[in-house]
mmCIF file of C-alpha atoms and ligand atoms in Angstrom:
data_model
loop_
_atom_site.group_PDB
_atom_site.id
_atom_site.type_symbol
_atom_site.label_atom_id
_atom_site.label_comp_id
_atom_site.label_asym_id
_atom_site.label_seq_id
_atom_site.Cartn_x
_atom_site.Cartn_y
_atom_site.Cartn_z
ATOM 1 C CA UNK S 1 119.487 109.923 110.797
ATOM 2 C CA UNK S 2 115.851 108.759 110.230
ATOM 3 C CA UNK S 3 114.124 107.848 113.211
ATOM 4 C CA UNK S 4 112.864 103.589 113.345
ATOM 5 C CA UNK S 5 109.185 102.622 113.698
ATOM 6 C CA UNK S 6 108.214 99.258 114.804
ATOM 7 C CA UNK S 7 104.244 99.030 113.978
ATOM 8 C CA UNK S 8 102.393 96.204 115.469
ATOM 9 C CA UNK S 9 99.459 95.038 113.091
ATOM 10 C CA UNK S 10 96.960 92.699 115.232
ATOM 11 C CA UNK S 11 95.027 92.159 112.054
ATOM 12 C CA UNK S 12 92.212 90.086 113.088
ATOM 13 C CA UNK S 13 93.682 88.703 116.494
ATOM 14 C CA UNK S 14 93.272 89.435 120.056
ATOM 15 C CA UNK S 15 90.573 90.358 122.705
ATOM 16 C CA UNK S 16 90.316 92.609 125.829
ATOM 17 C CA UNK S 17 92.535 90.823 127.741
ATOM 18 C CA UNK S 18 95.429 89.737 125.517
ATOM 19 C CA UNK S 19 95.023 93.510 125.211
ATOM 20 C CA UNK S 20 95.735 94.368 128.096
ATOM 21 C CA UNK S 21 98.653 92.432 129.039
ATOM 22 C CA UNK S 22 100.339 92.731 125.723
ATOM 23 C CA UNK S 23 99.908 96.684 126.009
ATOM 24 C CA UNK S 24 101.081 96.742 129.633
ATOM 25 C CA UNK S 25 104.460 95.412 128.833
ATOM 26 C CA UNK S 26 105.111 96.476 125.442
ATOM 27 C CA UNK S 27 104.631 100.213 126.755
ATOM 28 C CA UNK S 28 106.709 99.747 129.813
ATOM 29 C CA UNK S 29 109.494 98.225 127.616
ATOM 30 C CA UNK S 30 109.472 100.696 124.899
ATOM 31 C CA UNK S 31 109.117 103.291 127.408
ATOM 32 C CA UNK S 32 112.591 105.550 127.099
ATOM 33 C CA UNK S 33 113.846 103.602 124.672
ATOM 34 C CA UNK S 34 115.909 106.009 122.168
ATOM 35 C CA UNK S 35 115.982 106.600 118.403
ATOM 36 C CA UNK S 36 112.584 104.479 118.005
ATOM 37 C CA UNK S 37 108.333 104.850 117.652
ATOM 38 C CA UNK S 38 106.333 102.047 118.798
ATOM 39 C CA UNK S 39 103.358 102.036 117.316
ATOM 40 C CA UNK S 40 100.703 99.534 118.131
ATOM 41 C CA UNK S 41 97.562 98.894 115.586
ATOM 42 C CA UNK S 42 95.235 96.574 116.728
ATOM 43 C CA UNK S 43 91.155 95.893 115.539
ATOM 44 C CA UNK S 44 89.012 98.520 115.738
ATOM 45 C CA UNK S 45 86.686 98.175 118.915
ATOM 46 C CA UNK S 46 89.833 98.021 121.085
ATOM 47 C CA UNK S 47 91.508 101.088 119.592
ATOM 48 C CA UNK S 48 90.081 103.285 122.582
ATOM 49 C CA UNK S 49 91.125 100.632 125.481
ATOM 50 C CA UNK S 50 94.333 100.307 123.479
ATOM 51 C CA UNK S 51 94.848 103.954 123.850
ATOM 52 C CA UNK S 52 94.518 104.124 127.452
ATOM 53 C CA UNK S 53 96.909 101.333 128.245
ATOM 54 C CA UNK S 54 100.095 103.679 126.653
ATOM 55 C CA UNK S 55 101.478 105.900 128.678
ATOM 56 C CA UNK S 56 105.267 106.197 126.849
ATOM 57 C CA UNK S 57 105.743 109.478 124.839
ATOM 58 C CA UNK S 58 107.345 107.315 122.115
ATOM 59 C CA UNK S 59 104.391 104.814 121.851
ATOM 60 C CA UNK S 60 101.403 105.397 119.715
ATOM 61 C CA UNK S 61 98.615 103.864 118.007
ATOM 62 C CA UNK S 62 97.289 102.822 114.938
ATOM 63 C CA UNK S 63 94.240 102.031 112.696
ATOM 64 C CA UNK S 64 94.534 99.035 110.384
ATOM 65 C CA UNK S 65 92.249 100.480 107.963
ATOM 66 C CA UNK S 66 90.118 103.008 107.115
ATOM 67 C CA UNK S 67 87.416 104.140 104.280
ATOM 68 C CA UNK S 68 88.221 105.820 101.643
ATOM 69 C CA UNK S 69 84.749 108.487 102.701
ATOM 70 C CA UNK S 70 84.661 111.127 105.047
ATOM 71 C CA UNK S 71 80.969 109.929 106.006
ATOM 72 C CA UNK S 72 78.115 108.747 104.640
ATOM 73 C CA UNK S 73 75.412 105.548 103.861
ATOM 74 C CA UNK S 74 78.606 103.198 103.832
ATOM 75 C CA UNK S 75 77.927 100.695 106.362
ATOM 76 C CA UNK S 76 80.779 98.794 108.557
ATOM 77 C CA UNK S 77 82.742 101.396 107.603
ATOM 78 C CA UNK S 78 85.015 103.541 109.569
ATOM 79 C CA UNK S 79 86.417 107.089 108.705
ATOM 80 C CA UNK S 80 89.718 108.457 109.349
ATOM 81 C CA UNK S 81 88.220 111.127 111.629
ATOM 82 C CA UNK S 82 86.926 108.685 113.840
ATOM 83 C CA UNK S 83 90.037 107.100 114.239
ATOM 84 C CA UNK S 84 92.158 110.688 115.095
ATOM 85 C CA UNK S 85 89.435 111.135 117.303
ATOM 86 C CA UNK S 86 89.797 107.916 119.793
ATOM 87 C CA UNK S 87 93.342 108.818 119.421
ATOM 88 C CA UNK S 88 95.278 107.150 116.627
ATOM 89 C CA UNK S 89 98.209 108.802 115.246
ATOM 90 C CA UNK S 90 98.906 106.045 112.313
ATOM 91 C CA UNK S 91 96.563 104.056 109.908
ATOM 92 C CA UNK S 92 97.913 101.700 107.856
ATOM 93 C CA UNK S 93 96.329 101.633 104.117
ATOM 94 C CA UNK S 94 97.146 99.560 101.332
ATOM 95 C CA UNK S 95 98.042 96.409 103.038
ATOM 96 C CA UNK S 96 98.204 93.343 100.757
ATOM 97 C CA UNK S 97 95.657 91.440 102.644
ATOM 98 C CA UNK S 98 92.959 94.482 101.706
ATOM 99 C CA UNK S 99 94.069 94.777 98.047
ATOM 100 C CA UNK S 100 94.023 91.284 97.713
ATOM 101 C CA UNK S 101 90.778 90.423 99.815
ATOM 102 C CA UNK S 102 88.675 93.364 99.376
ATOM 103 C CA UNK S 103 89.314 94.559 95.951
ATOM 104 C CA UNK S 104 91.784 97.828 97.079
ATOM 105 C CA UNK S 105 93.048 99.036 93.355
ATOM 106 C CA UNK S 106 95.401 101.443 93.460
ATOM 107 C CA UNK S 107 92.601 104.339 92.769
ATOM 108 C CA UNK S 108 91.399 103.094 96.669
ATOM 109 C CA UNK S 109 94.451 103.222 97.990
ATOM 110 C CA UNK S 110 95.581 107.173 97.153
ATOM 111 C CA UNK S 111 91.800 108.205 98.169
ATOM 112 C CA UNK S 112 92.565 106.614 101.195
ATOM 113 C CA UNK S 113 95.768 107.675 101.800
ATOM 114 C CA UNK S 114 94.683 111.662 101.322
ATOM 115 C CA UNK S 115 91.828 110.525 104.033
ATOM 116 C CA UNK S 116 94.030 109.668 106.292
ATOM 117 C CA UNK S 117 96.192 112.879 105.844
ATOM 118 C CA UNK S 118 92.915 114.952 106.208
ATOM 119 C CA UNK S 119 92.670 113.796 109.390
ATOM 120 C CA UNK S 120 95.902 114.570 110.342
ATOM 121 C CA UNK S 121 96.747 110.928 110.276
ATOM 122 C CA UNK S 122 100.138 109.615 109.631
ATOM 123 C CA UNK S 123 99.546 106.835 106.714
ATOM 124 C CA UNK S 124 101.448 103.720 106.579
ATOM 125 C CA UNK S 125 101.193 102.721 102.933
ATOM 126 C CA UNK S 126 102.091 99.377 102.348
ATOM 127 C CA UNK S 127 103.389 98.345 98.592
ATOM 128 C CA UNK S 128 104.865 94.713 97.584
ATOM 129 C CA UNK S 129 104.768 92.257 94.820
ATOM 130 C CA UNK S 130 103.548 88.674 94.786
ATOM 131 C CA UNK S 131 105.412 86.068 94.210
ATOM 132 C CA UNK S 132 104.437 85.113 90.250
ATOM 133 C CA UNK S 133 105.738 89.303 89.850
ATOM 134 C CA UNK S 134 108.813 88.450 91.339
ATOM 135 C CA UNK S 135 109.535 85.380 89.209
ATOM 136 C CA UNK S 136 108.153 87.143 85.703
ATOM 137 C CA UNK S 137 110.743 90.011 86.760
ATOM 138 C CA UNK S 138 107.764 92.264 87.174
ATOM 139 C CA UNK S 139 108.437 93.445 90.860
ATOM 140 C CA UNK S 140 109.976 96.590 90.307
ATOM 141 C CA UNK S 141 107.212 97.610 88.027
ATOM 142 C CA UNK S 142 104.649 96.777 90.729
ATOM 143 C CA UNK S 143 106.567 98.776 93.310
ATOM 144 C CA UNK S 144 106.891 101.638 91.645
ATOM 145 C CA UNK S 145 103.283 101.340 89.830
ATOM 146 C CA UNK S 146 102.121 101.267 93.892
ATOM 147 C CA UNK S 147 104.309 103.931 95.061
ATOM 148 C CA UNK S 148 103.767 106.328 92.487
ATOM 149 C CA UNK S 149 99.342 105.611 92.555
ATOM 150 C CA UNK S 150 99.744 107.409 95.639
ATOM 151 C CA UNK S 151 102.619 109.879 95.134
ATOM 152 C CA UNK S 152 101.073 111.268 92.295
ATOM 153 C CA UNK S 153 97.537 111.942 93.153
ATOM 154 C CA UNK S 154 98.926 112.772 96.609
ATOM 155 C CA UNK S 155 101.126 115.497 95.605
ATOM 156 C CA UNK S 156 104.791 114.497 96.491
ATOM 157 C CA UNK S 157 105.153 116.831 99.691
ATOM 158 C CA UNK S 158 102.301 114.652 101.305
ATOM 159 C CA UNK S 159 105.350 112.090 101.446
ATOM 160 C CA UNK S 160 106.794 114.054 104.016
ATOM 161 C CA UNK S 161 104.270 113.108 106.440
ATOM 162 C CA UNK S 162 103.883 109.731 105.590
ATOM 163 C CA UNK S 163 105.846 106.140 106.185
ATOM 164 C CA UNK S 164 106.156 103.473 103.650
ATOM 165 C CA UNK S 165 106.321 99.531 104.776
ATOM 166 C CA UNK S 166 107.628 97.272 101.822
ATOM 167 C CA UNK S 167 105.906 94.020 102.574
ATOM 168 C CA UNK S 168 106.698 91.224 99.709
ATOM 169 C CA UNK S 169 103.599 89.174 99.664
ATOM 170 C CA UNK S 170 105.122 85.892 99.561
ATOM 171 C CA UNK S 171 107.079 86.887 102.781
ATOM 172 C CA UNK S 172 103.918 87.824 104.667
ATOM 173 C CA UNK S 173 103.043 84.939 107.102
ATOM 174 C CA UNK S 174 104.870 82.949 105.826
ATOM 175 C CA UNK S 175 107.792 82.474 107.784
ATOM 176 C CA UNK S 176 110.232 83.224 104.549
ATOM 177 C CA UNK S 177 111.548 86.447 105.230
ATOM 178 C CA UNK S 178 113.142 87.980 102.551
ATOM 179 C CA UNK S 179 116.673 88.536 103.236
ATOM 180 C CA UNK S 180 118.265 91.505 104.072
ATOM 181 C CA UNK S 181 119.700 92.149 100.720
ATOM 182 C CA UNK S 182 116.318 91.256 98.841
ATOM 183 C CA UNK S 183 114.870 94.009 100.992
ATOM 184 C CA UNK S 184 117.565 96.484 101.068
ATOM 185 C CA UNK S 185 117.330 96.601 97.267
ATOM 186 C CA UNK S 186 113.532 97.296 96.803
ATOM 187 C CA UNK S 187 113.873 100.138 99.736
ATOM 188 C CA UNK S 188 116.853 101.503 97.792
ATOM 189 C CA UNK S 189 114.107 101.549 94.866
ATOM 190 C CA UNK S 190 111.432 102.883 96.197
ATOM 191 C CA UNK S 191 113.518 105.741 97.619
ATOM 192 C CA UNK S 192 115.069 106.461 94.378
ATOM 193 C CA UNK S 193 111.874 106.946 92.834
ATOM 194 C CA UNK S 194 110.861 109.108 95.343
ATOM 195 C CA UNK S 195 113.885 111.064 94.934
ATOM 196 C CA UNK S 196 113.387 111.814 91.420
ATOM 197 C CA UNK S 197 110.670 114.353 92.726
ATOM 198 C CA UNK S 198 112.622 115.068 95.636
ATOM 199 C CA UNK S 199 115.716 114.059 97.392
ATOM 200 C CA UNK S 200 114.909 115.958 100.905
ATOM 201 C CA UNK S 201 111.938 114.047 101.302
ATOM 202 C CA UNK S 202 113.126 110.616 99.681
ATOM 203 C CA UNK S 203 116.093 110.839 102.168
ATOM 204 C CA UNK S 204 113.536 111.674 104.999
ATOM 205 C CA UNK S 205 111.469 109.261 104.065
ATOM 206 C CA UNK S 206 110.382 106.442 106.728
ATOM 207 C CA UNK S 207 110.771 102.666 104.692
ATOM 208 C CA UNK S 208 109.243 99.727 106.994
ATOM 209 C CA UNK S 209 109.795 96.203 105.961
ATOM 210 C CA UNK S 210 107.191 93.686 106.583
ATOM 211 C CA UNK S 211 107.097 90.047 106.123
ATOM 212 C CA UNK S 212 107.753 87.513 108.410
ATOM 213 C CA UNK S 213 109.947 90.091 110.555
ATOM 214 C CA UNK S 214 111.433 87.991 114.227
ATOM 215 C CA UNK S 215 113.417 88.422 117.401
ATOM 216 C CA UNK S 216 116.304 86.422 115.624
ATOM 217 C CA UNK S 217 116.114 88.451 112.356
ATOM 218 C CA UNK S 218 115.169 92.336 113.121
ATOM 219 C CA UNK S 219 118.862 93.403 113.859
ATOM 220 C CA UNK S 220 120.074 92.156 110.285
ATOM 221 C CA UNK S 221 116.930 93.291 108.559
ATOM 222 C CA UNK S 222 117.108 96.875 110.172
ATOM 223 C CA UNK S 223 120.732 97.482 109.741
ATOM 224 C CA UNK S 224 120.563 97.929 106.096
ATOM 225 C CA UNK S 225 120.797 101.465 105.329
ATOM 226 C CA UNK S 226 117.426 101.883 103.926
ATOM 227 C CA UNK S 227 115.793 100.230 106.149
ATOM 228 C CA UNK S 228 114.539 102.368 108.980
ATOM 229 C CA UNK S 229 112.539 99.693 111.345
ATOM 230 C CA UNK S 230 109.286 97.036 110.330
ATOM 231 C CA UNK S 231 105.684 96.511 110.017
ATOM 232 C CA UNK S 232 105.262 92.910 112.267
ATOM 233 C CA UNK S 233 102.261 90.757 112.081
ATOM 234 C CA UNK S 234 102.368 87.662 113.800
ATOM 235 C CA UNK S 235 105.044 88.506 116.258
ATOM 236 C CA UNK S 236 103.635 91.132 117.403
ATOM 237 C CA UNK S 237 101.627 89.155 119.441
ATOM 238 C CA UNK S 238 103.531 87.940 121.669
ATOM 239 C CA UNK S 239 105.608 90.299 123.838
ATOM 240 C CA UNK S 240 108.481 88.807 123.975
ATOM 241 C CA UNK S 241 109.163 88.850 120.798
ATOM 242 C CA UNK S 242 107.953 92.577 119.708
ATOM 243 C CA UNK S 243 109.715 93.742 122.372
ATOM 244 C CA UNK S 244 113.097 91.991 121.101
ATOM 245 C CA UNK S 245 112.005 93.774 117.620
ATOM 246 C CA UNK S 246 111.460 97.087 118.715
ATOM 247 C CA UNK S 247 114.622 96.975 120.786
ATOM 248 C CA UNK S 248 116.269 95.865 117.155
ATOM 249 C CA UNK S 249 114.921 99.254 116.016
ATOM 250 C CA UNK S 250 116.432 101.593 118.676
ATOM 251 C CA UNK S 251 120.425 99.953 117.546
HETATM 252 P P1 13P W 1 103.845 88.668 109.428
HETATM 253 O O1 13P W 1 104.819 89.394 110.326
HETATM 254 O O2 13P W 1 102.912 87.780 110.194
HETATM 255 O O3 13P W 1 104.520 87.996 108.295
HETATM 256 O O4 13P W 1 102.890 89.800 108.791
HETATM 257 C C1 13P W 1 103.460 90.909 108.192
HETATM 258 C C2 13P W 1 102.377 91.889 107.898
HETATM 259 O O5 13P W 1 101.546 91.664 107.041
HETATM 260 C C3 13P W 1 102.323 93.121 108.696
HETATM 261 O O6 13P W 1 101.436 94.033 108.165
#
């Protein structure tokens, strides 16, 4: 039995002391709760307050990014090290919004990913087709084009310490979630194709879905077999709601 994650990504919301009272109760809630990892990413100057607000064993944080350099003349940037050292467990890398905003090919993506894992970071790669792939029958290409950038140059027992999150791009803020059945049957792909280089780690394998993920919808969503918990944007800023999800994710 895989163990659920339900990652929080902030993206570019919140301050100090949203923060602080989103933290406060998420932790509290998630505190004890079984079969499930909370994991909360939010922008990086609060990473280090962030970190001090968790107290639960089962709650951790994230980074929402990082470069694809260990150091160096690359200003704004932030490495991987940096982020293990304020104490982030998680980055998140290949998220649509960076591939489709700041030019993250594939190539970007896998030196990123093998940053992260340098760093003794857990990575979070994200992977989903637009909508125009989905209606020219192309999504299963893109999928496993994205899955296998990473698997290959990673080496495919790096996927043992690393989580997937299948985020369909026309599901992502949206308020369209793609059904449970849509997603079940891309998370059934992308294990396969993991499998085919090896089953131990495909069936070990952590598979988030992302997209327009709810309080009403989580349970349905995570009780397809391949599904083992979510990657939630907007609702994950209110706690209410992420708290509803993550309590989906311990069923
Ligand atoms: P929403 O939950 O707002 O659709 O965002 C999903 C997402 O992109 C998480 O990374």
């Amino acid at each position: 039995m895989r163990r659920s994650i339900v990652a929080a990504n902030w993206k570019l919301n919140g301050n100090l002391e949203m923060a602080k009272s989103l933290v406060t109760v998420i932790d509290a809630h998630s505190n004890g709760l079984e079969g499930v990892d909370t994991v909360i990413c939010p922008p990086f100057p609060y990473l280090s307050y962030v970190g001090g607000l968790m107290s639960a064993s089962n709650v951790h944080l994230g980074a929402q990014s990082i470069a694809e350099y260990e150091s160096g003349a690359y200003t704004g940037e932030v490495s991987a090290e940096m982020v293990a050292e304020v104490g982030c467990r998680y980055a998140i890398v290949g998220h649509s919004e960076r591939r489709e905003y700041y030019g993250e090919t594939d190539a970007i993506v896998a030196a990123k990913f093998s940053r992260i894992q340098a760093a003794g970071l857990i990575p979070i790669l994200c992977v989903g087709e637009s909508l125009d792939q989905r209606e020219q029958g192309v999504m299963q290409d893109t999928i496993v084009r994205q899955v296998n950038a990473v698997a290959a140059e990673a080496n495919i027992s790096n996927m043992q310490n690393a989580v997937l999150a299948y985020e369909p791009i026309w599901a992502i803020g949206t308020g369209e979630t793609a059904s449970p059945e849509q997603a079940q049957e891309v998370h059934e792909i992308i294990r396969s194709e993991i499998a085919k280089q090896s089953t131990d780690i495909a069936e070990g394998l952590r598979i988030l879905y992302g997209g327009s993920v709810k309080a009403n919808n989580a349970v349905e969503l995570f009780s397809q077999p391949d599904i083992d918990g979510g990657l939630i944007g907007g609702a994950s800023l209110d706690a209410e709601q992420f708290n509803a999800i993550v309590a989906a994710g311990s069923l």
